[in-house]
Amino acid sequence: MRKSTLLLLLTLFFISSANALERSTIYITRSLVYDAQKMGINQKTINNIVRIFSWSIDFNRDLKRGDRFIIIGKRRTAPSTLIYIGKKKRVAVFSHTDKYGRLGYYGINGKTLYPSFLRAPLKYKYISSKFQLKRFHPILKTWRPHRAVDYAAKYGTPVYAAADGIIKHRKRMGALGKSVHITHGSNYLTVYAHLSRFSRGLRASSRVKRGQVIGYVGSTGRSTGPHLHYELHYKGKRKNPLTWRLPKQKRVAKSDLKRFQKRARSILRSL
């Protein structure tokens, strides 16, 4: 059999397989949760859509009336494909099970939508205060929890976003001084406090990339000297940035990548 004939047959097979799969389209009129529940989409699938796409979509600001989410596959178990189609953005992810039997969702480039996190968001001299449940506060002169890590650094040292995300707050916040709060997906939030100044052009709702400069070390707020007060929140609770197992971007194995991309392109063509 000629190679061209074989490729044609494989393409037709993938297209027919994609067409044979269950397909649902959620049209946004109010919100993803409202419109999905109205269609009878189960909560597990809704949660997965939010968890996967929240790295690329701000569900509070980006979703507009008329946007669509397409679910291909068994929506009550594990869909094979999830696609978001908006007026200015399109994002598609495809399921893949690795050799260990772990199911994940990857873009057509074979990478997850979530990135790896920086372990430390700046070049620092030393850690002046670790994450601890009881610390004597040098200004208040009382014992209290310190659920953050303080990085001592030279005044004006650049501070980087720990991962891709969306700025939630960029303002002076009491004892924290000039602070930046960044959401990363639906579960993570990082806080950068006591900054001397913010980077130009950034504001609440701005998107930032991993390693992008968001501000500069200072001593604003309740501070005894120049340092960065850094917090890591997971599902609303503060975690130790030095020990917490941070997300790392995953990729489809090289040995599976061509087959994965061929299937993904076939599904997209079938749409």
JSON list of C-alpha atoms in Angstrom, two decimals, residues 30-112:
[
{"chain": "A", "resi": 30, "resn": "ARG", "atom": "CA", "xyz": [-24.63, 34.08, 31.61]},
{"chain": "A", "resi": 31, "resn": "SER", "atom": "CA", "xyz": [-21.72, 32.01, 32.90]},
{"chain": "A", "resi": 32, "resn": "LEU", "atom": "CA", "xyz": [-20.08, 28.65, 32.31]},
{"chain": "A", "resi": 33, "resn": "VAL", "atom": "CA", "xyz": [-21.56, 27.08, 35.43]},
{"chain": "A", "resi": 34, "resn": "TYR", "atom": "CA", "xyz": [-25.10, 28.35, 34.76]},
{"chain": "A", "resi": 35, "resn": "ASP", "atom": "CA", "xyz": [-25.16, 27.41, 31.08]},
{"chain": "A", "resi": 36, "resn": "ALA", "atom": "CA", "xyz": [-23.45, 24.03, 31.58]},
{"chain": "A", "resi": 37, "resn": "GLN", "atom": "CA", "xyz": [-25.81, 23.02, 34.38]},
{"chain": "A", "resi": 38, "resn": "LYS", "atom": "CA", "xyz": [-28.76, 24.08, 32.24]},
{"chain": "A", "resi": 39, "resn": "MET", "atom": "CA", "xyz": [-27.54, 21.59, 29.61]},
{"chain": "A", "resi": 40, "resn": "GLY", "atom": "CA", "xyz": [-27.20, 18.84, 32.17]},
{"chain": "A", "resi": 41, "resn": "ILE", "atom": "CA", "xyz": [-23.40, 18.79, 32.21]},
{"chain": "A", "resi": 42, "resn": "ASN", "atom": "CA", "xyz": [-22.25, 17.13, 35.43]},
{"chain": "A", "resi": 43, "resn": "GLN", "atom": "CA", "xyz": [-20.34, 19.09, 38.06]},
{"chain": "A", "resi": 44, "resn": "LYS", "atom": "CA", "xyz": [-17.15, 17.02, 37.67]},
{"chain": "A", "resi": 45, "resn": "THR", "atom": "CA", "xyz": [-16.87, 17.99, 34.01]},
{"chain": "A", "resi": 46, "resn": "ILE", "atom": "CA", "xyz": [-17.59, 21.66, 34.81]},
{"chain": "A", "resi": 47, "resn": "ASN", "atom": "CA", "xyz": [-14.86, 21.62, 37.48]},
{"chain": "A", "resi": 48, "resn": "ASN", "atom": "CA", "xyz": [-12.40, 20.06, 35.02]},
{"chain": "A", "resi": 49, "resn": "ILE", "atom": "CA", "xyz": [-13.14, 22.73, 32.41]},
{"chain": "A", "resi": 50, "resn": "VAL", "atom": "CA", "xyz": [-12.51, 25.49, 34.97]},
{"chain": "A", "resi": 51, "resn": "ARG", "atom": "CA", "xyz": [-9.36, 23.80, 36.30]},
{"chain": "A", "resi": 52, "resn": "ILE", "atom": "CA", "xyz": [-7.86, 23.25, 32.83]},
{"chain": "A", "resi": 53, "resn": "PHE", "atom": "CA", "xyz": [-8.80, 26.51, 31.11]},
{"chain": "A", "resi": 54, "resn": "SER", "atom": "CA", "xyz": [-8.31, 28.90, 34.03]},
{"chain": "A", "resi": 55, "resn": "TRP", "atom": "CA", "xyz": [-4.61, 29.09, 33.10]},
{"chain": "A", "resi": 56, "resn": "SER", "atom": "CA", "xyz": [-5.58, 30.74, 29.79]},
{"chain": "A", "resi": 57, "resn": "ILE", "atom": "CA", "xyz": [-9.00, 32.25, 30.47]},
{"chain": "A", "resi": 58, "resn": "ASP", "atom": "CA", "xyz": [-10.20, 34.66, 33.14]},
{"chain": "A", "resi": 59, "resn": "PHE", "atom": "CA", "xyz": [-13.70, 33.30, 33.72]},
{"chain": "A", "resi": 60, "resn": "ASN", "atom": "CA", "xyz": [-14.79, 36.56, 35.34]},
{"chain": "A", "resi": 61, "resn": "ARG", "atom": "CA", "xyz": [-13.59, 38.91, 32.60]},
{"chain": "A", "resi": 62, "resn": "ASP", "atom": "CA", "xyz": [-12.89, 36.99, 29.39]},
{"chain": "A", "resi": 63, "resn": "LEU", "atom": "CA", "xyz": [-16.15, 35.11, 28.88]},
{"chain": "A", "resi": 64, "resn": "LYS", "atom": "CA", "xyz": [-18.65, 36.92, 26.66]},
{"chain": "A", "resi": 65, "resn": "ARG", "atom": "CA", "xyz": [-22.15, 36.11, 25.54]},
{"chain": "A", "resi": 66, "resn": "GLY", "atom": "CA", "xyz": [-21.91, 33.84, 22.50]},
{"chain": "A", "resi": 67, "resn": "ASP", "atom": "CA", "xyz": [-18.61, 32.19, 23.45]},
{"chain": "A", "resi": 68, "resn": "ARG", "atom": "CA", "xyz": [-18.60, 28.38, 23.23]},
{"chain": "A", "resi": 69, "resn": "PHE", "atom": "CA", "xyz": [-17.11, 25.39, 24.99]},
{"chain": "A", "resi": 70, "resn": "ILE", "atom": "CA", "xyz": [-17.10, 22.20, 22.93]},
{"chain": "A", "resi": 71, "resn": "ILE", "atom": "CA", "xyz": [-16.86, 18.86, 24.72]},
{"chain": "A", "resi": 72, "resn": "ILE", "atom": "CA", "xyz": [-15.95, 15.82, 22.63]},
{"chain": "A", "resi": 73, "resn": "GLY", "atom": "CA", "xyz": [-16.10, 12.36, 24.15]},
{"chain": "A", "resi": 74, "resn": "LYS", "atom": "CA", "xyz": [-17.87, 10.92, 27.15]},
{"chain": "A", "resi": 75, "resn": "ARG", "atom": "CA", "xyz": [-18.62, 14.07, 29.11]},
{"chain": "A", "resi": 76, "resn": "ARG", "atom": "CA", "xyz": [-19.65, 12.15, 32.24]},
{"chain": "A", "resi": 77, "resn": "THR", "atom": "CA", "xyz": [-16.28, 10.43, 32.54]},
{"chain": "A", "resi": 78, "resn": "ALA", "atom": "CA", "xyz": [-13.23, 11.88, 30.77]},
{"chain": "A", "resi": 79, "resn": "PRO", "atom": "CA", "xyz": [-13.77, 13.89, 27.55]},
{"chain": "A", "resi": 80, "resn": "SER", "atom": "CA", "xyz": [-11.19, 13.32, 24.83]},
{"chain": "A", "resi": 81, "resn": "THR", "atom": "CA", "xyz": [-11.18, 16.97, 23.74]},
{"chain": "A", "resi": 82, "resn": "LEU", "atom": "CA", "xyz": [-12.14, 20.32, 25.26]},
{"chain": "A", "resi": 83, "resn": "ILE", "atom": "CA", "xyz": [-12.27, 23.47, 23.12]},
{"chain": "A", "resi": 84, "resn": "TYR", "atom": "CA", "xyz": [-12.98, 27.08, 24.00]},
{"chain": "A", "resi": 85, "resn": "ILE", "atom": "CA", "xyz": [-14.00, 29.42, 21.18]},
{"chain": "A", "resi": 86, "resn": "GLY", "atom": "CA", "xyz": [-14.21, 33.10, 22.03]},
{"chain": "A", "resi": 87, "resn": "LYS", "atom": "CA", "xyz": [-14.30, 36.25, 19.95]},
{"chain": "A", "resi": 88, "resn": "LYS", "atom": "CA", "xyz": [-10.59, 36.92, 20.47]},
{"chain": "A", "resi": 89, "resn": "LYS", "atom": "CA", "xyz": [-9.20, 33.59, 21.61]},
{"chain": "A", "resi": 90, "resn": "ARG", "atom": "CA", "xyz": [-9.40, 29.88, 20.88]},
{"chain": "A", "resi": 91, "resn": "VAL", "atom": "CA", "xyz": [-7.93, 27.24, 23.15]},
{"chain": "A", "resi": 92, "resn": "ALA", "atom": "CA", "xyz": [-8.05, 23.48, 22.62]},
{"chain": "A", "resi": 93, "resn": "VAL", "atom": "CA", "xyz": [-6.77, 20.64, 24.79]},
{"chain": "A", "resi": 94, "resn": "PHE", "atom": "CA", "xyz": [-6.68, 16.92, 24.07]},
{"chain": "A", "resi": 95, "resn": "SER", "atom": "CA", "xyz": [-6.56, 14.00, 26.46]},
{"chain": "A", "resi": 96, "resn": "HIS", "atom": "CA", "xyz": [-3.53, 11.74, 26.62]},
{"chain": "A", "resi": 97, "resn": "THR", "atom": "CA", "xyz": [-2.70, 8.82, 28.88]},
{"chain": "A", "resi": 98, "resn": "ASP", "atom": "CA", "xyz": [0.99, 8.31, 29.55]},
{"chain": "A", "resi": 99, "resn": "LYS", "atom": "CA", "xyz": [2.79, 4.99, 30.01]},
{"chain": "A", "resi": 100, "resn": "TYR", "atom": "CA", "xyz": [1.97, 5.05, 33.73]},
{"chain": "A", "resi": 101, "resn": "GLY", "atom": "CA", "xyz": [-1.75, 5.30, 33.04]},
{"chain": "A", "resi": 102, "resn": "ARG", "atom": "CA", "xyz": [-2.03, 8.97, 34.08]},
{"chain": "A", "resi": 103, "resn": "LEU", "atom": "CA", "xyz": [-4.60, 11.00, 32.15]},
{"chain": "A", "resi": 104, "resn": "GLY", "atom": "CA", "xyz": [-3.77, 14.60, 31.30]},
{"chain": "A", "resi": 105, "resn": "TYR", "atom": "CA", "xyz": [-4.85, 17.35, 28.92]},
{"chain": "A", "resi": 106, "resn": "TYR", "atom": "CA", "xyz": [-2.37, 18.98, 26.55]},
{"chain": "A", "resi": 107, "resn": "GLY", "atom": "CA", "xyz": [-2.38, 21.66, 23.87]},
{"chain": "A", "resi": 108, "resn": "ILE", "atom": "CA", "xyz": [-1.61, 20.66, 20.30]},
{"chain": "A", "resi": 109, "resn": "ASN", "atom": "CA", "xyz": [2.05, 21.44, 21.05]},
{"chain": "A", "resi": 110, "resn": "GLY", "atom": "CA", "xyz": [2.04, 18.56, 23.53]},
{"chain": "A", "resi": 111, "resn": "LYS", "atom": "CA", "xyz": [2.34, 20.77, 26.62]},
{"chain": "A", "resi": 112, "resn": "THR", "atom": "CA", "xyz": [-0.06, 21.40, 29.48]}
]
